[in-house]
Amino acid sequence: MSTAADTPFALPDIAVDMAAEIERAIQRNLKGLDFLTTAAPAVGQTPKDEIHRRGTLSLYHYRPMADEIYRVPLLIVMATTNRGYILDLAPGQSMVEHLLLQGYDVYMMDWNAPRPQEKYLRIEDYVLDFIPDSIRRVQERSGEEDVTLVGYCMGGVLSTLYAALHPGGPMKNLALFTTPIDFSRMKLFHAWSDRRYFDVDRLIDTVGNVPPEMLFASFDMLRPAGRSAGMVQLWDNMDNDEFVKSYRMFDRWGNEMLPLAGEYFRQTVKELMWGNKLHKGELVIGGQKVQLKNIRVPVLHALAQHDHIVPYEAGQPLVAGVGSTDKEEVVLKGGHVSLAAGPNAVRRLWPKLDEWLGVRST
């Protein structure tokens, strides 16, 4: 027969631990109820002015936050599927705010859902119309001829195409994050867009613009267990207010994907994904062949170590292929989103971007 002396834990200690765990479970349930019944936190709060809007495009100018401003303005080009507030989540968690506080003059090409009549938009429309028109408006508003392009993901692809087709300027610098060049290395995207089973022509001819639900499902396929794992992590941290706030902001952004213009999607699948024409040097935009070697401005490309959307192998050919003598590739800890937004970005990408831009923006 065992005695109290043989018991490894005293009963009062077990009771205290059980009471603490029960209390934590109660608090998590209360927080969970609050999570379900309250509005998501506000995002994109950095003061800005919409200086131009045309169809799917909104061009914003963020109001300065520093007394001294760098001469060369920055124009951020977002992917057409994503809302730009991922770079402006909240005070203290905003790349835009960080750049403004360092003295940069920041503009952003953000996107709205394309209208049905915009289903005919092609890569040419973004590269040869929207970007040049936005640059011209930035020049007019800033009074400066030079402009730095900052492109994120497919926004980086559009920026790269523009740079290659306009070697004479007025672009001063090209800073890119997680930008794919060799689309053959994006294995999981190739799996779901396998031409043997995926009839892109039938899809676009039927639906026009590609609905966000389809895009959302395709990203979920890249990490099938990701959403469930995220919910488990959320529950484990439900009593951590800062974690919950951050989770809700990222979750909101992830769920607010935009439709893709139909012809743009068709062209991306056929020419970039299937044909890999950008990497091969065979891509023709507006009658001009895109050659990375024509890019001669300073180039920075930041890639993420754990990017499941744009693996390192897909982005690596960019810096190797441009004709610039001033070029740099950096590989930082993080994933496709956490590279640019969140606590990881605050410590790694943002300081690096400021360091790189600072000496090239005067």
CSV table of N, CA and C in Angstrom, one decimal, residues 5-155:
chain,number,residue,atom,x,y,z
A,5,ALA,N,4.0,9.6,1.6
A,5,ALA,CA,5.4,9.9,1.4
A,5,ALA,C,5.9,9.3,0.1
A,6,ASP,N,5.1,8.2,-0.4
A,6,ASP,CA,5.5,7.6,-1.7
A,6,ASP,C,5.0,8.4,-2.9
A,7,THR,N,4.1,9.3,-2.7
A,7,THR,CA,3.5,10.0,-3.8
A,7,THR,C,4.4,11.1,-4.3
A,8,PRO,N,4.8,11.1,-5.6
A,8,PRO,CA,5.8,12.0,-6.1
A,8,PRO,C,5.4,13.5,-6.0
A,9,PHE,N,4.1,13.7,-6.1
A,9,PHE,CA,3.6,15.1,-6.0
A,9,PHE,C,2.5,15.2,-4.8
A,10,ALA,N,2.7,16.2,-4.0
A,10,ALA,CA,1.7,16.3,-3.0
A,10,ALA,C,0.4,16.7,-3.5
A,11,LEU,N,-0.7,16.2,-2.9
A,11,LEU,CA,-2.0,16.5,-3.4
A,11,LEU,C,-2.4,17.9,-3.5
A,12,PRO,N,-2.0,18.7,-2.5
A,12,PRO,CA,-2.3,20.2,-2.6
A,12,PRO,C,-1.7,20.8,-3.8
A,13,ASP,N,-0.5,20.4,-4.2
A,13,ASP,CA,0.2,21.0,-5.4
A,13,ASP,C,-0.6,20.6,-6.6
A,14,ILE,N,-1.1,19.4,-6.7
A,14,ILE,CA,-1.9,18.9,-7.9
A,14,ILE,C,-3.1,19.8,-8.0
A,15,ALA,N,-3.8,20.0,-6.8
A,15,ALA,CA,-5.0,20.8,-6.8
A,15,ALA,C,-4.8,22.2,-7.3
A,16,VAL,N,-3.6,22.8,-6.9
A,16,VAL,CA,-3.3,24.1,-7.3
A,16,VAL,C,-3.1,24.2,-8.8
A,17,ASP,N,-2.4,23.2,-9.3
A,17,ASP,CA,-2.1,23.1,-10.8
A,17,ASP,C,-3.4,22.9,-11.6
A,18,MET,N,-4.3,22.1,-11.1
A,18,MET,CA,-5.6,21.8,-11.7
A,18,MET,C,-6.4,23.1,-11.7
A,19,ALA,N,-6.4,23.8,-10.6
A,19,ALA,CA,-7.2,25.0,-10.5
A,19,ALA,C,-6.7,26.1,-11.5
A,20,ALA,N,-5.4,26.2,-11.6
A,20,ALA,CA,-4.8,27.1,-12.5
A,20,ALA,C,-5.1,26.8,-14.0
A,21,GLU,N,-5.1,25.5,-14.3
A,21,GLU,CA,-5.4,25.1,-15.7
A,21,GLU,C,-6.9,25.3,-16.0
A,22,ILE,N,-7.7,25.1,-15.0
A,22,ILE,CA,-9.2,25.3,-15.2
A,22,ILE,C,-9.4,26.8,-15.4
A,23,GLU,N,-8.8,27.6,-14.6
A,23,GLU,CA,-8.9,29.1,-14.7
A,23,GLU,C,-8.5,29.5,-16.1
A,24,ARG,N,-7.3,29.0,-16.6
A,24,ARG,CA,-6.8,29.4,-17.9
A,24,ARG,C,-7.8,28.9,-19.0
A,25,ALA,N,-8.4,27.7,-18.8
A,25,ALA,CA,-9.4,27.3,-19.8
A,25,ALA,C,-10.6,28.2,-19.8
A,26,ILE,N,-11.0,28.6,-18.6
A,26,ILE,CA,-12.2,29.5,-18.6
A,26,ILE,C,-11.8,30.9,-19.3
A,27,GLN,N,-10.7,31.4,-19.0
A,27,GLN,CA,-10.3,32.6,-19.6
A,27,GLN,C,-10.1,32.5,-21.1
A,28,ARG,N,-9.6,31.4,-21.6
A,28,ARG,CA,-9.5,31.2,-23.0
A,28,ARG,C,-10.9,31.1,-23.7
A,29,ASN,N,-11.8,30.5,-23.0
A,29,ASN,CA,-13.2,30.4,-23.5
A,29,ASN,C,-13.8,31.8,-23.6
A,30,LEU,N,-13.6,32.6,-22.5
A,30,LEU,CA,-14.1,34.0,-22.5
A,30,LEU,C,-13.5,34.8,-23.7
A,31,LYS,N,-12.2,34.6,-23.8
A,31,LYS,CA,-11.5,35.3,-24.9
A,31,LYS,C,-12.0,34.8,-26.3
A,32,GLY,N,-12.2,33.5,-26.4
A,32,GLY,CA,-12.7,33.0,-27.6
A,32,GLY,C,-14.1,33.6,-28.0
A,33,LEU,N,-14.9,33.8,-27.0
A,33,LEU,CA,-16.2,34.4,-27.2
A,33,LEU,C,-16.1,35.8,-27.7
A,34,ASP,N,-15.1,36.5,-27.0
A,34,ASP,CA,-14.8,37.9,-27.4
A,34,ASP,C,-14.3,37.9,-28.9
A,35,PHE,N,-13.5,36.9,-29.2
A,35,PHE,CA,-12.9,36.8,-30.6
A,35,PHE,C,-14.0,36.7,-31.6
A,36,LEU,N,-15.1,35.9,-31.3
A,36,LEU,CA,-16.2,35.7,-32.2
A,36,LEU,C,-17.2,36.8,-32.3
A,37,THR,N,-17.2,37.7,-31.3
A,37,THR,CA,-18.3,38.7,-31.3
A,37,THR,C,-17.8,40.1,-31.5
A,38,THR,N,-16.5,40.3,-31.6
A,38,THR,CA,-16.0,41.7,-31.8
A,38,THR,C,-15.5,41.9,-33.2
A,39,ALA,N,-15.4,43.1,-33.6
A,39,ALA,CA,-14.9,43.4,-35.0
A,39,ALA,C,-13.4,43.2,-35.0
A,40,ALA,N,-13.0,42.9,-36.2
A,40,ALA,CA,-11.5,42.7,-36.4
A,40,ALA,C,-10.8,44.1,-36.2
A,41,PRO,N,-9.6,44.1,-35.7
A,41,PRO,CA,-8.9,45.3,-35.5
A,41,PRO,C,-8.7,46.1,-36.8
A,42,ALA,N,-8.6,47.4,-36.7
A,42,ALA,CA,-8.4,48.3,-37.9
A,42,ALA,C,-7.1,48.1,-38.5
A,43,VAL,N,-7.0,48.2,-39.8
A,43,VAL,CA,-5.7,48.0,-40.5
A,43,VAL,C,-5.6,49.2,-41.5
A,44,GLY,N,-4.3,49.4,-42.0
A,44,GLY,CA,-4.1,50.5,-42.9
A,44,GLY,C,-4.4,51.8,-42.4
A,45,GLN,N,-3.9,52.1,-41.2
A,45,GLN,CA,-4.2,53.4,-40.5
A,45,GLN,C,-3.3,54.5,-40.8
A,46,THR,N,-2.2,54.3,-41.4
A,46,THR,CA,-1.2,55.4,-41.7
A,46,THR,C,-1.9,56.4,-42.6
A,47,PRO,N,-1.9,57.7,-42.3
A,47,PRO,CA,-2.6,58.7,-43.1
A,47,PRO,C,-2.1,58.7,-44.5
A,48,LYS,N,-3.0,58.8,-45.4
A,48,LYS,CA,-2.7,58.8,-46.9
A,48,LYS,C,-3.8,59.5,-47.6
A,49,ASP,N,-3.4,59.9,-48.9
A,49,ASP,CA,-4.4,60.5,-49.8
A,49,ASP,C,-4.4,59.7,-51.1
A,50,GLU,N,-5.6,59.4,-51.5
A,50,GLU,CA,-5.8,58.7,-52.9
A,50,GLU,C,-5.6,59.8,-53.9
A,51,ILE,N,-4.5,59.8,-54.6
A,51,ILE,CA,-4.3,60.9,-55.6
A,51,ILE,C,-4.7,60.5,-57.0
A,52,HIS,N,-5.1,59.3,-57.2
A,52,HIS,CA,-5.6,58.9,-58.5
A,52,HIS,C,-6.3,57.5,-58.4
A,53,ARG,N,-7.4,57.4,-59.1
A,53,ARG,CA,-8.1,56.1,-59.2
A,53,ARG,C,-8.6,55.9,-60.6
A,54,ARG,N,-8.3,54.7,-61.1
A,54,ARG,CA,-8.7,54.3,-62.4
A,54,ARG,C,-9.0,52.9,-62.4
A,55,GLY,N,-10.3,52.5,-62.4
A,55,GLY,CA,-10.7,51.1,-62.5
A,55,GLY,C,-10.1,50.4,-61.3
A,56,THR,N,-9.3,49.4,-61.6
A,56,THR,CA,-8.8,48.5,-60.5
A,56,THR,C,-7.6,49.1,-59.7
A,57,LEU,N,-7.1,50.2,-60.2
A,57,LEU,CA,-5.9,50.9,-59.6
A,57,LEU,C,-6.3,52.0,-58.7
A,58,SER,N,-5.7,52.0,-57.5
A,58,SER,CA,-5.7,53.2,-56.6
A,58,SER,C,-4.3,53.6,-56.3
A,59,LEU,N,-4.0,54.8,-56.5
A,59,LEU,CA,-2.6,55.3,-56.3
A,59,LEU,C,-2.7,56.2,-55.0
A,60,TYR,N,-1.9,55.8,-54.0
A,60,TYR,CA,-1.9,56.5,-52.7
A,60,TYR,C,-0.6,57.2,-52.5
A,61,HIS,N,-0.7,58.4,-51.8
A,61,HIS,CA,0.5,59.1,-51.3
A,61,HIS,C,0.4,59.2,-49.8
A,62,TYR,N,1.3,58.6,-49.1
A,62,TYR,CA,1.3,58.6,-47.6
A,62,TYR,C,1.9,60.0,-47.1
A,63,ARG,N,1.3,60.5,-46.1
A,63,ARG,CA,1.7,61.8,-45.6
A,63,ARG,C,3.0,61.7,-44.8
A,64,PRO,N,3.9,62.6,-45.0
A,64,PRO,CA,5.2,62.6,-44.4
A,64,PRO,C,5.1,62.5,-42.9
A,65,MET,N,6.1,61.9,-42.3
A,65,MET,CA,6.2,61.8,-40.8
A,65,MET,C,7.6,62.3,-40.3
A,66,ALA,N,8.4,62.8,-41.2
A,66,ALA,CA,9.7,63.2,-40.8
A,66,ALA,C,9.9,64.7,-41.3
A,67,ASP,N,10.8,65.4,-40.6
A,67,ASP,CA,11.0,66.8,-41.0
A,67,ASP,C,11.9,66.8,-42.3
A,68,GLU,N,12.8,65.9,-42.4
A,68,GLU,CA,13.7,65.9,-43.6
A,68,GLU,C,13.3,64.7,-44.4
A,69,ILE,N,13.1,64.9,-45.7
A,69,ILE,CA,12.7,63.8,-46.6
A,69,ILE,C,13.7,63.5,-47.7
A,70,TYR,N,14.0,62.2,-47.9
A,70,TYR,CA,14.9,61.9,-49.0
A,70,TYR,C,14.4,62.4,-50.3
A,71,ARG,N,15.3,62.7,-51.2
A,71,ARG,CA,14.9,63.3,-52.5
A,71,ARG,C,14.1,62.3,-53.4
A,72,VAL,N,14.5,61.1,-53.4
A,72,VAL,CA,13.9,60.1,-54.4
A,72,VAL,C,12.7,59.5,-53.7
A,73,PRO,N,11.5,59.6,-54.3
A,73,PRO,CA,10.3,59.0,-53.8
A,73,PRO,C,10.3,57.5,-54.0
A,74,LEU,N,9.5,56.8,-53.2
A,74,LEU,CA,9.4,55.3,-53.4
A,74,LEU,C,7.9,55.0,-53.9
A,75,LEU,N,7.8,54.2,-54.9
A,75,LEU,CA,6.5,53.7,-55.3
A,75,LEU,C,6.4,52.2,-55.1
A,76,ILE,N,5.6,51.8,-54.2
A,76,ILE,CA,5.4,50.4,-53.9
A,76,ILE,C,4.4,49.8,-54.9
A,77,VAL,N,4.7,48.7,-55.4
A,77,VAL,CA,3.8,48.0,-56.4
A,77,VAL,C,3.4,46.7,-55.8
A,78,MET,N,2.1,46.6,-55.5
A,78,MET,CA,1.6,45.4,-54.8
A,78,MET,C,1.2,44.4,-55.9
A,79,ALA,N,1.1,43.1,-55.5
A,79,ALA,CA,0.5,42.1,-56.3
A,79,ALA,C,-1.0,42.4,-56.5
A,80,THR,N,-1.5,42.1,-57.7
A,80,THR,CA,-2.9,42.5,-58.0
A,80,THR,C,-3.9,41.6,-57.2
A,81,THR,N,-3.4,40.6,-56.6
A,81,THR,CA,-4.4,39.7,-55.8
A,81,THR,C,-4.5,40.2,-54.4
A,82,ASN,N,-3.6,41.0,-53.9
A,82,ASN,CA,-3.5,41.3,-52.5
A,82,ASN,C,-3.7,42.8,-52.2
A,83,ARG,N,-4.3,43.1,-51.1
A,83,ARG,CA,-4.5,44.5,-50.6
A,83,ARG,C,-3.2,45.0,-50.0
A,84,GLY,N,-2.9,46.2,-50.2
A,84,GLY,CA,-1.6,46.8,-49.8
A,84,GLY,C,-1.5,46.9,-48.3
A,85,TYR,N,-2.5,46.8,-47.5
A,85,TYR,CA,-2.4,47.1,-46.1
A,85,TYR,C,-1.6,46.0,-45.4
A,86,ILE,N,-1.2,44.9,-46.1
A,86,ILE,CA,-0.2,44.0,-45.4
A,86,ILE,C,1.1,44.7,-45.0
A,87,LEU,N,1.4,45.8,-45.8
A,87,LEU,CA,2.6,46.6,-45.4
A,87,LEU,C,2.2,47.8,-44.6
A,88,ASP,N,1.0,47.8,-44.1
A,88,ASP,CA,0.6,48.9,-43.2
A,88,ASP,C,-0.5,48.3,-42.2
A,89,LEU,N,-0.1,47.3,-41.5
A,89,LEU,CA,-1.1,46.6,-40.6
A,89,LEU,C,-1.6,47.5,-39.5
A,90,ALA,N,-0.7,48.0,-38.7
A,90,ALA,CA,-1.0,48.8,-37.5
A,90,ALA,C,0.2,49.6,-37.1
A,91,PRO,N,0.0,50.7,-36.3
A,91,PRO,CA,1.1,51.4,-35.8
A,91,PRO,C,2.1,50.5,-35.1
A,92,GLY,N,3.4,50.6,-35.5
A,92,GLY,CA,4.4,49.7,-35.0
A,92,GLY,C,4.5,48.4,-35.7
A,93,GLN,N,3.6,48.1,-36.6
A,93,GLN,CA,3.6,46.9,-37.4
A,93,GLN,C,3.4,47.3,-38.9
A,94,SER,N,4.0,48.4,-39.3
A,94,SER,CA,3.7,48.9,-40.6
A,94,SER,C,5.1,49.3,-41.3
A,95,MET,N,5.4,48.6,-42.4
A,95,MET,CA,6.5,48.9,-43.1
A,95,MET,C,6.4,50.4,-43.7
A,96,VAL,N,5.2,50.7,-44.1
A,96,VAL,CA,5.0,52.1,-44.6
A,96,VAL,C,5.3,53.1,-43.6
A,97,GLU,N,4.8,52.9,-42.4
A,97,GLU,CA,5.1,53.8,-41.3
A,97,GLU,C,6.6,53.9,-41.0
A,98,HIS,N,7.2,52.8,-41.0
A,98,HIS,CA,8.7,52.7,-40.7
A,98,HIS,C,9.4,53.5,-41.8
A,99,LEU,N,9.1,53.4,-43.0
A,99,LEU,CA,9.8,54.1,-44.1
A,99,LEU,C,9.5,55.6,-43.9
A,100,LEU,N,8.3,56.0,-43.6
A,100,LEU,CA,8.0,57.4,-43.4
A,100,LEU,C,8.8,58.0,-42.3
A,101,LEU,N,8.9,57.3,-41.2
A,101,LEU,CA,9.6,57.8,-40.0
A,101,LEU,C,11.1,57.9,-40.3
A,102,GLN,N,11.6,57.1,-41.3
A,102,GLN,CA,13.0,57.2,-41.7
A,102,GLN,C,13.2,58.4,-42.7
A,103,GLY,N,12.1,59.0,-43.2
A,103,GLY,CA,12.3,60.1,-44.0
A,103,GLY,C,12.0,59.9,-45.5
A,104,TYR,N,11.4,58.8,-45.8
A,104,TYR,CA,11.1,58.5,-47.2
A,104,TYR,C,9.7,59.1,-47.6
A,105,ASP,N,9.6,59.4,-48.9
A,105,ASP,CA,8.4,59.9,-49.5
A,105,ASP,C,7.7,58.7,-50.2
A,106,VAL,N,6.6,58.2,-49.6
A,106,VAL,CA,6.1,56.8,-50.0
A,106,VAL,C,4.8,56.9,-50.7
A,107,TYR,N,4.7,56.2,-51.8
A,107,TYR,CA,3.5,56.1,-52.6
A,107,TYR,C,3.2,54.6,-52.8
A,108,MET,N,2.0,54.3,-53.1
A,108,MET,CA,1.7,52.8,-53.3
A,108,MET,C,0.6,52.7,-54.4
A,109,MET,N,0.9,51.7,-55.3
A,109,MET,CA,-0.1,51.2,-56.2
A,109,MET,C,-0.8,50.1,-55.6
A,110,ASP,N,-2.0,50.4,-55.1
A,110,ASP,CA,-2.9,49.4,-54.5
A,110,ASP,C,-4.0,49.0,-55.5
A,111,TRP,N,-4.7,47.9,-55.2
A,111,TRP,CA,-5.6,47.4,-56.2
A,111,TRP,C,-7.0,47.2,-55.6
A,112,ASN,N,-8.0,47.4,-56.5
A,112,ASN,CA,-9.4,47.1,-56.2
A,112,ASN,C,-9.8,45.9,-57.0
A,113,ALA,N,-10.9,45.3,-56.6
A,113,ALA,CA,-11.4,44.2,-57.4
A,113,ALA,C,-11.7,44.7,-58.9
A,114,PRO,N,-11.1,44.0,-59.9
A,114,PRO,CA,-11.4,44.4,-61.2
A,114,PRO,C,-12.9,44.2,-61.6
A,115,ARG,N,-13.4,45.2,-62.3
A,115,ARG,CA,-14.8,45.1,-62.7
A,115,ARG,C,-14.9,44.1,-63.9
A,116,PRO,N,-16.2,43.7,-64.1
A,116,PRO,CA,-16.3,42.7,-65.2
A,116,PRO,C,-15.7,43.1,-66.5
A,117,GLN,N,-15.8,44.4,-66.9
A,117,GLN,CA,-15.3,44.9,-68.1
A,117,GLN,C,-13.7,44.9,-68.1
A,118,GLU,N,-13.1,44.7,-66.9
A,118,GLU,CA,-11.7,44.7,-66.9
A,118,GLU,C,-11.1,43.3,-67.0
A,119,LYS,N,-11.9,42.4,-67.3
A,119,LYS,CA,-11.4,41.0,-67.5
A,119,LYS,C,-10.4,40.9,-68.7
A,120,TYR,N,-10.4,41.9,-69.5
A,120,TYR,CA,-9.5,41.9,-70.7
A,120,TYR,C,-8.1,42.5,-70.3
A,121,LEU,N,-7.9,43.0,-69.1
A,121,LEU,CA,-6.6,43.5,-68.7
A,121,LEU,C,-5.5,42.4,-68.9
A,122,ARG,N,-4.4,42.8,-69.5
A,122,ARG,CA,-3.3,41.9,-69.7
A,122,ARG,C,-2.1,42.4,-68.9
A,123,ILE,N,-1.0,41.6,-68.9
A,123,ILE,CA,0.3,42.1,-68.3
A,123,ILE,C,0.7,43.4,-68.9
A,124,GLU,N,0.5,43.6,-70.2
A,124,GLU,CA,0.9,44.8,-70.9
A,124,GLU,C,0.2,46.0,-70.2
A,125,ASP,N,-1.1,45.9,-69.8
A,125,ASP,CA,-1.8,47.0,-69.2
A,125,ASP,C,-1.2,47.4,-67.9
A,126,TYR,N,-0.7,46.5,-67.2
A,126,TYR,CA,-0.1,46.8,-65.9
A,126,TYR,C,1.3,47.4,-66.1
A,127,VAL,N,2.1,46.8,-67.0
A,127,VAL,CA,3.5,47.2,-67.1
A,127,VAL,C,3.7,48.4,-68.0
A,128,LEU,N,2.9,48.5,-69.0
A,128,LEU,CA,3.1,49.6,-70.0
A,128,LEU,C,2.1,50.7,-69.8
A,129,ASP,N,1.1,50.6,-68.9
A,129,ASP,CA,0.1,51.7,-68.7
A,129,ASP,C,0.0,52.0,-67.2
A,130,PHE,N,-0.4,51.1,-66.4
A,130,PHE,CA,-0.6,51.5,-65.0
A,130,PHE,C,0.7,52.0,-64.3
A,131,ILE,N,1.8,51.2,-64.4
A,131,ILE,CA,3.0,51.6,-63.8
A,131,ILE,C,3.6,52.9,-64.3
A,132,PRO,N,3.7,53.1,-65.7
A,132,PRO,CA,4.2,54.4,-66.2
A,132,PRO,C,3.4,55.6,-65.8
A,133,ASP,N,2.0,55.4,-65.8
A,133,ASP,CA,1.1,56.4,-65.5
A,133,ASP,C,1.3,56.8,-64.0
A,134,SER,N,1.4,55.8,-63.2
A,134,SER,CA,1.6,56.1,-61.7
A,134,SER,C,3.0,56.8,-61.5
A,135,ILE,N,4.0,56.4,-62.2
A,135,ILE,CA,5.3,57.0,-62.0
A,135,ILE,C,5.2,58.5,-62.4
A,136,ARG,N,4.5,58.7,-63.5
A,136,ARG,CA,4.4,60.1,-64.0
A,136,ARG,C,3.7,61.0,-62.9
A,137,ARG,N,2.6,60.4,-62.3
A,137,ARG,CA,1.9,61.2,-61.3
A,137,ARG,C,2.8,61.4,-60.0
A,138,VAL,N,3.6,60.4,-59.7
A,138,VAL,CA,4.5,60.6,-58.6
A,138,VAL,C,5.5,61.7,-58.9
A,139,GLN,N,6.0,61.7,-60.1
A,139,GLN,CA,7.0,62.7,-60.5
A,139,GLN,C,6.3,64.1,-60.4
A,140,GLU,N,5.1,64.2,-60.9
A,140,GLU,CA,4.4,65.5,-60.8
A,140,GLU,C,4.2,66.0,-59.4
A,141,ARG,N,3.8,65.0,-58.5
A,141,ARG,CA,3.4,65.4,-57.1
A,141,ARG,C,4.7,65.7,-56.3
A,142,SER,N,5.8,64.9,-56.6
A,142,SER,CA,7.0,65.1,-55.8
A,142,SER,C,7.9,66.2,-56.3
A,143,GLY,N,7.8,66.5,-57.6
A,143,GLY,CA,8.7,67.4,-58.3
A,143,GLY,C,10.0,66.8,-58.6
A,144,GLU,N,10.2,65.5,-58.5
A,144,GLU,CA,11.4,64.8,-58.7
A,144,GLU,C,11.3,63.9,-60.0
A,145,GLU,N,12.4,63.8,-60.7
A,145,GLU,CA,12.4,63.0,-61.9
A,145,GLU,C,12.6,61.5,-61.6
A,146,ASP,N,13.5,61.2,-60.6
A,146,ASP,CA,13.8,59.9,-60.3
A,146,ASP,C,12.8,59.3,-59.3
A,147,VAL,N,12.5,58.0,-59.5
A,147,VAL,CA,11.6,57.2,-58.7
A,147,VAL,C,12.2,55.8,-58.4
A,148,THR,N,12.0,55.4,-57.2
A,148,THR,CA,12.4,54.0,-56.8
A,148,THR,C,11.2,53.1,-56.8
A,149,LEU,N,11.3,52.0,-57.5
A,149,LEU,CA,10.2,51.0,-57.4
A,149,LEU,C,10.5,50.0,-56.4
A,150,VAL,N,9.4,49.7,-55.6
A,150,VAL,CA,9.5,48.6,-54.5
A,150,VAL,C,8.4,47.6,-54.8
A,151,GLY,N,8.8,46.4,-55.2
A,151,GLY,CA,7.8,45.4,-55.7
A,151,GLY,C,7.8,44.2,-54.8
A,152,TYR,N,6.5,43.8,-54.5
A,152,TYR,CA,6.4,42.6,-53.6
A,152,TYR,C,5.7,41.5,-54.4
A,153,CYS,N,6.4,40.3,-54.4
A,153,CYS,CA,5.8,39.1,-55.0
A,153,CYS,C,5.5,39.4,-56.5
A,154,MET,N,4.3,39.2,-56.9
A,154,MET,CA,3.9,39.4,-58.3
A,154,MET,C,4.0,40.9,-58.7
A,155,GLY,N,3.9,41.8,-57.7
A,155,GLY,CA,4.1,43.2,-57.9
A,155,GLY,C,5.6,43.4,-58.2
